[in-house]
Short mmCIF file of C-alpha atoms and ligand atoms in Angstrom, two decimals:
data_model
loop_
_atom_site.label_atom_id
_atom_site.label_comp_id
_atom_site.label_asym_id
_atom_site.label_seq_id
_atom_site.Cartn_x
_atom_site.Cartn_y
_atom_site.Cartn_z
CA MET A 1 1.56 -30.21 -6.86
CA PHE A 2 2.28 -26.65 -5.62
CA ASP A 3 4.22 -23.93 -7.35
CA TYR A 4 4.64 -21.98 -4.06
CA ILE A 5 4.61 -22.82 -0.43
CA ILE A 6 4.05 -19.84 1.82
CA VAL A 7 4.73 -20.03 5.52
CA GLY A 8 2.36 -17.77 7.44
CA ALA A 9 -1.19 -16.60 6.68
CA GLY A 10 -0.77 -13.01 7.78
CA PHE A 11 -0.96 -9.91 5.54
CA VAL A 12 2.23 -10.75 3.59
CA GLY A 13 1.52 -14.44 3.10
CA SER A 14 -2.16 -13.84 2.20
CA THR A 15 -1.43 -10.97 -0.20
CA LEU A 16 1.25 -12.92 -2.02
CA ALA A 17 -0.88 -16.07 -2.17
CA GLU A 18 -3.80 -14.07 -3.61
CA ARG A 19 -1.64 -12.32 -6.23
CA LEU A 20 0.14 -15.53 -7.32
CA ALA A 21 -3.13 -17.46 -7.60
CA SER A 22 -5.28 -14.80 -9.22
CA GLN A 23 -2.75 -13.09 -11.47
CA LEU A 24 -0.44 -15.96 -12.47
CA ASN A 25 -2.70 -18.95 -11.96
CA LYS A 26 -0.06 -20.54 -9.59
CA LYS A 27 -0.92 -23.21 -7.12
CA VAL A 28 -0.15 -22.15 -3.63
CA LEU A 29 -0.02 -23.94 -0.27
CA ILE A 30 -0.07 -21.81 2.91
CA ILE A 31 1.21 -23.50 6.02
CA GLU A 32 0.17 -21.70 9.24
CA GLN A 33 1.10 -22.77 12.76
CA ARG A 34 -1.84 -21.12 14.43
CA ASN A 35 -5.40 -22.38 14.23
CA HIS A 36 -6.54 -19.41 12.15
CA ILE A 37 -5.62 -17.18 9.22
CA GLY A 38 -4.98 -13.45 9.45
CA GLY A 39 -1.77 -13.41 11.47
CA ASN A 40 -1.71 -10.76 14.12
CA ALA A 41 -4.68 -8.94 12.47
CA TYR A 42 -6.99 -11.91 13.35
CA ASP A 43 -10.34 -10.94 14.82
CA CYS A 44 -13.15 -13.15 16.21
CA TYR A 45 -16.31 -12.97 18.37
CA ASP A 46 -15.70 -13.53 22.08
CA GLU A 47 -18.17 -15.55 24.27
CA HIS A 48 -20.33 -12.43 24.64
CA GLY A 49 -20.66 -11.91 20.92
CA VAL A 50 -18.29 -8.92 20.76
CA LEU A 51 -15.93 -8.72 17.83
CA ILE A 52 -12.43 -8.52 19.36
CA HIS A 53 -8.85 -8.41 18.06
CA GLN A 54 -7.05 -11.39 19.54
CA TYR A 55 -3.57 -9.87 19.25
CA GLY A 56 -4.28 -6.28 20.25
CA PRO A 57 -6.21 -3.46 18.52
CA HIS A 58 -5.58 -3.08 14.81
CA ILE A 59 -6.70 0.14 13.08
CA PHE A 60 -6.22 0.38 9.33
CA HIS A 61 -4.78 3.58 7.97
CA THR A 62 -2.75 4.40 4.87
CA ARG A 63 -1.67 7.12 2.47
CA SER A 64 -1.37 4.57 -0.31
CA LYS A 65 -4.25 4.52 -2.82
CA GLU A 66 -2.76 1.29 -4.26
CA VAL A 67 -2.98 -0.55 -0.90
CA TRP A 68 -6.42 0.82 -0.15
CA ASP A 69 -7.81 -0.14 -3.60
CA TYR A 70 -6.16 -3.57 -3.34
CA LEU A 71 -7.72 -4.47 0.01
CA SER A 72 -11.06 -2.89 -1.01
CA GLN A 73 -11.50 -5.78 -3.45
CA PHE A 74 -12.05 -8.00 -0.41
CA THR A 75 -13.86 -5.75 2.05
CA ASP A 76 -16.10 -2.69 2.46
CA TRP A 77 -14.91 -0.28 5.03
CA ARG A 78 -16.53 1.24 8.11
CA THR A 79 -15.58 4.90 8.24
CA TYR A 80 -13.50 5.23 11.42
CA GLN A 81 -10.93 7.75 12.55
CA HIS A 82 -9.08 6.63 15.58
CA GLU A 83 -8.73 8.87 18.60
CA VAL A 84 -6.53 8.24 21.61
CA LEU A 85 -6.70 9.93 25.02
CA GLY A 86 -3.83 9.86 27.54
CA LEU A 87 -4.43 10.11 31.28
CA ILE A 88 -2.14 13.03 32.24
CA ASP A 89 -2.36 14.70 35.66
CA GLY A 90 -5.85 13.30 36.16
CA HIS A 91 -7.27 14.54 32.85
CA LYS A 92 -7.90 12.44 29.72
CA VAL A 93 -6.37 14.54 26.96
CA PRO A 94 -5.78 13.96 23.22
CA VAL A 95 -2.59 12.08 22.30
CA PRO A 96 -0.42 12.91 20.36
CA PHE A 97 -0.24 16.08 22.48
CA ASN A 98 -1.98 18.92 20.62
CA LEU A 99 -3.49 22.38 21.28
CA ASN A 100 -6.62 20.78 22.74
CA SER A 101 -4.49 18.83 25.20
CA LEU A 102 -2.67 22.09 26.04
CA HIS A 103 -5.92 23.90 26.88
CA GLN A 104 -7.27 20.95 28.89
CA LEU A 105 -4.14 20.76 31.10
CA PHE A 106 -2.98 24.30 31.66
CA PRO A 107 -4.66 27.42 33.06
CA SER A 108 -5.99 29.53 30.16
CA SER A 109 -3.42 32.37 30.48
CA LEU A 110 -0.50 29.93 30.17
CA ALA A 111 -2.22 27.82 27.53
CA ASN A 112 -2.95 30.90 25.42
CA ARG A 113 0.62 32.11 25.71
CA LEU A 114 2.05 28.69 24.77
CA GLU A 115 -0.27 28.40 21.79
CA GLU A 116 0.69 31.81 20.55
CA LYS A 117 4.44 31.05 20.87
CA LEU A 118 4.07 27.65 19.24
CA ILE A 119 2.22 29.03 16.23
CA GLY A 120 4.59 32.00 16.09
CA HIS A 121 7.68 29.83 15.98
CA PHE A 122 6.56 26.90 13.92
CA GLY A 123 3.25 27.73 12.22
CA TYR A 124 -0.10 25.87 12.42
CA ASN A 125 -0.91 22.29 11.59
CA VAL A 126 2.63 20.97 12.01
CA LYS A 127 4.16 18.26 14.15
CA VAL A 128 7.10 19.59 16.04
CA PRO A 129 9.49 17.07 17.72
CA ILE A 130 10.24 18.14 21.35
CA LEU A 131 13.98 18.12 20.40
CA LYS A 132 13.13 21.12 18.16
CA LEU A 133 11.12 22.76 20.97
CA ARG A 134 14.09 22.42 23.29
CA GLU A 135 16.31 24.17 20.79
CA VAL A 136 14.21 27.41 21.01
CA SER A 137 15.58 29.71 23.63
CA ASP A 138 12.23 30.40 25.16
CA SER A 139 11.65 29.22 28.71
CA ASP A 140 7.90 28.61 28.20
CA LEU A 141 8.50 26.34 25.13
CA GLN A 142 11.35 24.58 26.94
CA TYR A 143 9.03 23.97 29.88
CA LEU A 144 6.40 22.53 27.48
CA ALA A 145 8.97 20.20 25.86
CA GLN A 146 10.00 18.87 29.28
CA TYR A 147 6.36 18.52 30.36
CA VAL A 148 5.42 16.50 27.26
CA TYR A 149 8.55 14.38 27.56
CA GLU A 150 7.88 13.49 31.21
CA LYS A 151 4.08 13.18 31.30
CA VAL A 152 3.32 11.75 27.88
CA PHE A 153 6.44 9.88 26.83
CA LEU A 154 8.81 8.84 29.64
CA ASN A 155 6.83 6.49 31.88
CA TYR A 156 4.85 5.01 28.93
CA THR A 157 8.06 4.16 27.12
CA VAL A 158 9.74 2.77 30.25
CA LYS A 159 6.65 0.48 30.71
CA GLN A 160 6.53 -0.48 27.01
CA TRP A 161 10.16 -1.38 26.59
CA GLY A 162 11.02 -2.39 30.16
CA VAL A 163 14.00 -0.03 30.20
CA LYS A 164 15.34 2.48 32.67
CA PRO A 165 14.77 6.16 31.81
CA GLU A 166 18.53 6.74 31.53
CA GLU A 167 18.79 3.97 28.95
CA LEU A 168 16.54 5.87 26.49
CA ASP A 169 18.33 7.22 23.48
CA PRO A 170 17.90 11.07 23.44
CA THR A 171 17.82 11.18 19.64
CA VAL A 172 14.88 8.78 19.62
CA THR A 173 13.04 10.29 22.62
CA GLY A 174 13.40 13.75 21.04
CA ARG A 175 11.18 12.66 18.16
CA VAL A 176 8.06 12.79 20.35
CA PRO A 177 5.91 15.35 18.63
CA VAL A 178 3.71 18.19 19.79
CA TYR A 179 1.03 18.60 17.16
CA ILE A 180 0.26 22.30 16.69
CA SER A 181 -3.36 21.61 15.65
CA ARG A 182 -6.82 21.07 16.95
CA ASP A 183 -6.97 17.76 15.11
CA ASN A 184 -7.59 15.04 17.70
CA ARG A 185 -7.22 12.08 15.28
CA TYR A 186 -4.37 9.71 16.02
CA PHE A 187 -3.63 9.34 12.27
CA GLN A 188 -3.91 11.90 9.55
CA ASP A 189 -3.78 9.45 6.63
CA VAL A 190 -6.17 9.98 3.73
CA TYR A 191 -7.52 6.42 3.96
CA GLN A 192 -8.62 5.19 7.39
CA GLY A 193 -11.17 2.61 8.39
CA MET A 194 -12.04 -0.79 9.71
CA PRO A 195 -13.01 -3.75 7.48
CA SER A 196 -16.88 -3.68 7.72
CA HIS A 197 -17.12 -7.39 8.66
CA GLY A 198 -13.79 -7.69 10.33
CA TYR A 199 -10.23 -8.61 9.28
CA THR A 200 -10.77 -12.35 9.32
CA LYS A 201 -13.63 -12.10 6.83
CA MET A 202 -11.42 -10.02 4.56
CA PHE A 203 -8.62 -12.65 4.78
CA GLU A 204 -11.17 -15.41 4.01
CA ARG A 205 -12.03 -13.59 0.76
CA MET A 206 -8.43 -13.05 -0.12
CA LEU A 207 -7.76 -16.75 0.25
CA ALA A 208 -10.94 -18.04 -1.40
CA HIS A 209 -9.26 -18.66 -4.76
CA PRO A 210 -9.44 -22.34 -5.76
CA ASN A 211 -5.68 -22.46 -6.34
CA ILE A 212 -4.97 -21.64 -2.69
CA LYS A 213 -4.93 -24.33 0.01
CA VAL A 214 -4.40 -23.47 3.64
CA MET A 215 -3.06 -25.90 6.23
CA LEU A 216 -3.59 -24.67 9.83
CA ASN A 217 -2.09 -25.89 13.12
CA THR A 218 1.16 -26.84 11.37
CA ASP A 219 4.67 -25.59 11.92
CA TYR A 220 6.29 -25.77 8.44
CA LYS A 221 9.25 -27.69 9.90
CA GLU A 222 6.93 -30.65 10.51
CA LEU A 223 6.61 -31.02 6.73
CA MET A 224 9.59 -29.30 5.19
CA ALA A 225 13.36 -29.13 5.40
CA VAL A 226 15.70 -26.67 3.80
CA ASP A 227 19.28 -27.70 3.12
CA THR A 228 20.96 -24.29 2.96
CA GLU A 229 24.29 -25.63 1.62
CA ALA A 230 22.68 -27.65 -1.21
CA GLN A 231 19.93 -25.03 -1.79
CA LEU A 232 17.49 -27.90 -1.57
CA ILE A 233 13.95 -27.82 -0.23
CA THR A 234 12.15 -30.98 0.65
CA PHE A 235 8.36 -31.15 1.28
CA MET A 236 6.95 -34.37 2.76
CA ASN A 237 10.35 -35.96 2.10
CA GLN A 238 10.18 -35.20 -1.65
CA PRO A 239 12.31 -32.49 -3.37
CA PHE A 240 10.25 -29.36 -3.84
CA GLU A 241 11.05 -27.49 -7.05
CA GLY A 242 8.91 -24.42 -6.44
CA LYS A 243 9.59 -21.35 -4.37
CA LEU A 244 9.19 -20.97 -0.62
CA ILE A 245 7.97 -17.70 0.75
CA TYR A 246 8.76 -17.44 4.42
CA THR A 247 7.00 -14.93 6.71
CA GLY A 248 7.98 -16.43 10.07
CA PRO A 249 10.89 -15.45 12.32
CA ILE A 250 14.17 -15.50 10.39
CA ASP A 251 16.24 -16.72 13.39
CA TYR A 252 13.93 -19.71 13.81
CA PHE A 253 14.35 -20.56 10.06
CA PHE A 254 18.06 -20.99 10.72
CA ASP A 255 17.57 -22.79 14.07
CA TYR A 256 18.86 -19.72 15.94
CA LYS A 257 22.38 -20.60 14.73
CA PHE A 258 23.70 -17.10 15.44
CA GLY A 259 21.51 -16.56 18.52
CA LYS A 260 17.96 -15.34 19.16
CA LEU A 261 16.74 -12.00 17.86
CA PRO A 262 15.30 -10.09 20.84
CA TYR A 263 11.68 -8.83 20.87
CA ARG A 264 9.26 -7.25 23.25
CA SER A 265 6.08 -9.22 23.84
CA LEU A 266 2.65 -8.39 25.20
CA ARG A 267 0.10 -9.94 27.56
CA PHE A 268 -3.47 -9.12 26.71
CA GLN A 269 -6.15 -8.92 29.40
CA PHE A 270 -9.66 -8.99 27.97
CA GLU A 271 -12.55 -7.75 30.18
CA HIS A 272 -16.24 -7.76 29.54
CA TRP A 273 -18.55 -5.02 30.85
CA LYS A 274 -22.34 -4.90 31.12
CA ASP A 275 -22.24 -1.26 30.04
CA ASP A 276 -22.87 -0.27 26.47
CA LEU A 277 -19.58 1.66 26.39
CA VAL A 278 -17.00 2.21 29.18
CA GLN A 279 -14.65 4.80 27.69
CA ASP A 280 -15.03 7.83 25.49
CA VAL A 281 -12.77 6.83 22.62
CA GLY A 282 -11.24 3.70 21.12
CA THR A 283 -8.02 3.76 23.15
CA VAL A 284 -6.97 5.37 26.47
CA ASN A 285 -3.25 5.39 27.29
CA TYR A 286 -2.31 5.17 30.93
CA ASN A 287 0.93 6.99 30.50
CA ASN A 288 1.86 7.39 34.16
CA ASN A 289 -0.46 5.06 36.08
CA TYR A 290 -0.88 1.31 36.50
CA ASN A 291 1.34 -1.36 34.93
CA PHE A 292 -0.54 -1.69 31.66
CA THR A 293 0.12 0.74 28.86
CA ARG A 294 -3.29 1.21 27.31
CA MET A 295 -6.88 -0.02 27.23
CA THR A 296 -8.94 -0.32 24.02
CA GLU A 297 -12.69 -0.79 23.64
CA PHE A 298 -13.49 -2.68 20.49
CA LYS A 299 -17.01 -1.40 19.95
CA HIS A 300 -15.60 2.07 19.24
CA LEU A 301 -13.45 0.57 16.43
CA THR A 302 -16.01 -1.76 14.95
CA GLY A 303 -19.22 0.14 15.53
CA GLN A 304 -20.82 -3.14 16.49
CA LYS A 305 -24.32 -2.94 18.02
CA VAL A 306 -24.40 -5.54 20.78
CA ASP A 307 -25.27 -5.66 24.48
CA GLY A 308 -22.25 -5.09 26.74
CA SER A 309 -18.72 -4.21 25.76
CA THR A 310 -15.31 -5.82 25.74
CA THR A 311 -11.96 -4.07 26.35
CA VAL A 312 -8.34 -5.14 26.28
CA LYS A 313 -5.51 -3.99 28.47
CA GLU A 314 -1.92 -4.41 27.20
CA PHE A 315 0.85 -5.41 29.54
CA SER A 316 4.34 -5.27 28.10
CA GLN A 317 6.65 -8.16 28.79
CA ASP A 318 9.86 -9.88 27.71
CA TYR A 319 9.66 -12.23 24.75
CA VAL A 320 10.44 -15.88 25.45
CA PRO A 321 10.37 -18.05 22.26
CA GLY A 322 7.91 -20.88 22.68
CA GLN A 323 6.15 -19.26 25.62
CA ASN A 324 4.69 -16.00 24.17
CA ASP A 325 4.58 -14.12 20.88
CA ALA A 326 7.23 -11.81 19.37
CA TYR A 327 5.71 -8.38 18.79
CA TYR A 328 8.13 -5.51 18.65
CA PRO A 329 11.75 -5.93 17.46
CA ILE A 330 14.21 -4.36 19.89
CA LYS A 331 16.23 -2.21 17.56
CA ASN A 332 19.78 -1.51 18.63
CA ASP A 333 23.08 -1.80 16.79
CA GLY A 334 23.91 -5.31 18.21
CA ASN A 335 20.49 -6.70 17.31
CA LEU A 336 20.52 -5.20 13.85
CA GLU A 337 23.98 -6.70 13.29
CA LEU A 338 22.65 -10.05 14.34
CA TYR A 339 19.71 -9.67 11.97
CA LYS A 340 22.07 -8.74 9.10
CA LYS A 341 23.97 -12.03 9.63
CA TYR A 342 20.68 -13.95 9.18
CA LYS A 343 19.70 -11.75 6.24
CA ARG A 344 22.98 -12.36 4.42
CA LEU A 345 22.45 -16.10 4.84
CA GLY A 346 18.82 -15.75 3.70
CA ASP A 347 19.84 -13.78 0.64
CA SER A 348 22.09 -16.58 -0.38
CA ILE A 349 19.31 -19.18 -0.55
CA GLU A 350 17.81 -18.63 -3.99
CA PRO A 351 14.55 -20.59 -3.76
CA VAL A 352 13.50 -18.89 -0.48
CA ILE A 353 12.03 -15.36 -0.23
CA PHE A 354 11.90 -13.79 3.24
CA ALA A 355 9.23 -11.16 3.75
CA GLY A 356 7.19 -9.61 6.55
CA ARG A 357 7.64 -8.31 10.07
CA LEU A 358 9.23 -11.49 11.51
CA ALA A 359 11.30 -12.44 8.50
CA GLU A 360 12.73 -8.95 8.16
CA TYR A 361 12.97 -8.13 11.90
CA GLN A 362 11.08 -4.89 11.39
CA TYR A 363 7.93 -3.28 12.80
CA PHE A 364 5.62 -2.72 9.82
CA ASP A 365 2.09 -1.29 9.96
CA MET A 366 -0.47 -3.34 8.10
CA ASP A 367 -0.44 -1.04 5.05
CA ALA A 368 3.35 -1.14 4.87
CA VAL A 369 3.36 -4.88 4.88
CA VAL A 370 0.69 -5.05 2.15
CA ALA A 371 2.71 -2.51 0.08
CA ARG A 372 5.82 -4.69 0.70
CA ALA A 373 4.03 -7.81 -0.57
CA LEU A 374 2.60 -5.99 -3.63
CA GLY A 375 5.98 -4.47 -4.32
CA LEU A 376 7.68 -7.80 -4.10
CA PHE A 377 5.14 -9.38 -6.42
CA ASN A 378 5.64 -6.62 -8.99
CA GLN A 379 9.42 -6.83 -8.67
CA LEU A 380 9.34 -10.57 -9.32
CA TYR A 381 6.58 -10.83 -11.87
CA GLY A 382 5.70 -7.29 -13.04
CA ASP A 383 6.93 -8.06 -16.51
CA VAL A 384 4.85 -11.23 -16.76
CA ILE A 385 1.41 -9.78 -15.92
P1 FAD B 401 2.03 -11.75 10.92
O1 FAD B 401 0.66 -11.18 10.94
O2 FAD B 401 2.67 -12.01 12.19
O3 FAD B 401 1.91 -13.18 10.16
C1 FAD B 401 2.95 -14.16 10.15
C2 FAD B 401 2.30 -15.49 10.28
O4 FAD B 401 3.31 -16.49 10.20
C3 FAD B 401 1.62 -15.71 11.66
O5 FAD B 401 0.27 -16.09 11.47
C4 FAD B 401 2.42 -16.88 12.30
O6 FAD B 401 1.62 -17.70 13.12
C5 FAD B 401 2.96 -17.62 11.07
N1 FAD B 401 4.18 -18.34 11.36
C6 FAD B 401 5.27 -17.96 11.99
N2 FAD B 401 6.14 -18.97 12.15
C7 FAD B 401 5.60 -20.02 11.53
C8 FAD B 401 5.98 -21.40 11.38
N3 FAD B 401 7.14 -21.85 11.84
N4 FAD B 401 5.16 -22.25 10.69
C9 FAD B 401 3.98 -21.80 10.24
N5 FAD B 401 3.52 -20.55 10.43
C10 FAD B 401 4.29 -19.70 11.05
N6 FAD B 401 -0.64 -2.20 12.19
C11 FAD B 401 -1.44 -1.21 11.72
O7 FAD B 401 -1.41 -0.83 10.54
N7 FAD B 401 -2.41 -0.65 12.57
C12 FAD B 401 -2.51 -1.07 13.88
O8 FAD B 401 -3.35 -0.52 14.62
C13 FAD B 401 -1.64 -2.07 14.36
N8 FAD B 401 -1.76 -2.45 15.64
C14 FAD B 401 -0.88 -3.38 16.12
C15 FAD B 401 -0.96 -3.74 17.51
C16 FAD B 401 -0.06 -4.63 18.02
C17 FAD B 401 -0.18 -5.02 19.44
C18 FAD B 401 0.98 -5.22 17.20
C19 FAD B 401 1.98 -6.16 17.74
C20 FAD B 401 1.06 -4.86 15.80
C21 FAD B 401 0.12 -3.95 15.27
N9 FAD B 401 0.17 -3.64 13.96
C22 FAD B 401 -0.68 -2.62 13.47
C23 FAD B 401 1.09 -4.22 12.98
C24 FAD B 401 0.50 -5.51 12.31
O9 FAD B 401 0.15 -6.49 13.25
C25 FAD B 401 1.55 -6.08 11.32
O10 FAD B 401 1.77 -5.07 10.29
C26 FAD B 401 1.10 -7.35 10.54
O11 FAD B 401 0.61 -8.28 11.42
C27 FAD B 401 2.30 -7.89 9.82
O12 FAD B 401 1.91 -8.99 8.99
P2 FAD B 401 2.89 -10.16 8.63
O13 FAD B 401 2.21 -10.99 7.60
O14 FAD B 401 4.26 -9.65 8.35
O15 FAD B 401 3.05 -10.98 10.02
#
């Protein structure tokens, strides 16, 4: 009946399903455990009629014309350039830290001196990691590096990852940039925007091909079994001769046989306000205050005209399989080694392709994951189409 079964209706699953159906006329079944398509990019209207992102704010940005053109077949775009403010010493200043942040936080004599030294040492319109700032034997720039590290990075990261400051790897923490620019945008990518009618509508169009069937509310293990030794897939107790594309957690696929891959999870707290807008920009980071990391106001992102406004606060928490969702892989040598064990096993199962953030234990932005799916498709079938 089906040439392909795809587990997961997120970006990877939906892109591959669309390509296989429209370019190769293959019959595809998507099995999705949630009650909706779109994966973590899913959006919907809340009880007040505000378009919200159920799994945290998703802003689309890419440098890839191929990815932008591909998705543009299924959506128009609202022009949107994301800006983030961080609450630092009582002031809401642009993040990543830039020359505007500098002038908002420091007395003008000091700010001017720092600006002159930054441009003198590194030039204009460049992102300089604080590790590089620290290497300069200038006490002003070393002071700035320490200030940005402490006020912008340290407490935010401790909250986000639930670690102690001394556990932070200095080579990673040193990558925090100071942006020597007046550009307040969070991303500098050529293509930036929000799907005009939301992500879910875009996914609906991607999956509208008659060759694609979607089964929601179903864990694939309810219908399928994979015998890794015999390289045999069964679907509804019958041998399945086609290919399985798996975009769920790789450790779950193998029944956690080597152990669970650790992740960080999030709790989202949505709040509705009578006001038209409650903050100046899409996202405000609370770097040093409160126990949530950031608050996002959806109407900034979507441009929706509706009475009242809805925001979401993000609280970082440990991931517990079965109780909450896996969001950010915790990358360290031990965990990567564990992932590689699963990957080696996955690579040995010829009829199964593992792709996406959960199957590859990797944080991907949306554009990266679409590029991954398009690349995979070209690699497998580029010579056929
Ligand atoms: P997913 O979207 O997770 O899709 C996988 C699907 O598989 C899910 O729907 C899941 O339910 C399903 N599944 C899993 N197991 C099973 C099973 N056993 N049976 C059936 N179905 C199963 N990227 C950006 O570019 N910009 C942003 O602003 C941005 N913001 C983000 C904010 C947050 C809080 C997070 C966590 C991520 C953000 N991302 C952002 C990244 C983005 O969410 C990912 O790139 C994208 O979701 C990855 O798509 P995917 O298809 O790999 O995975």
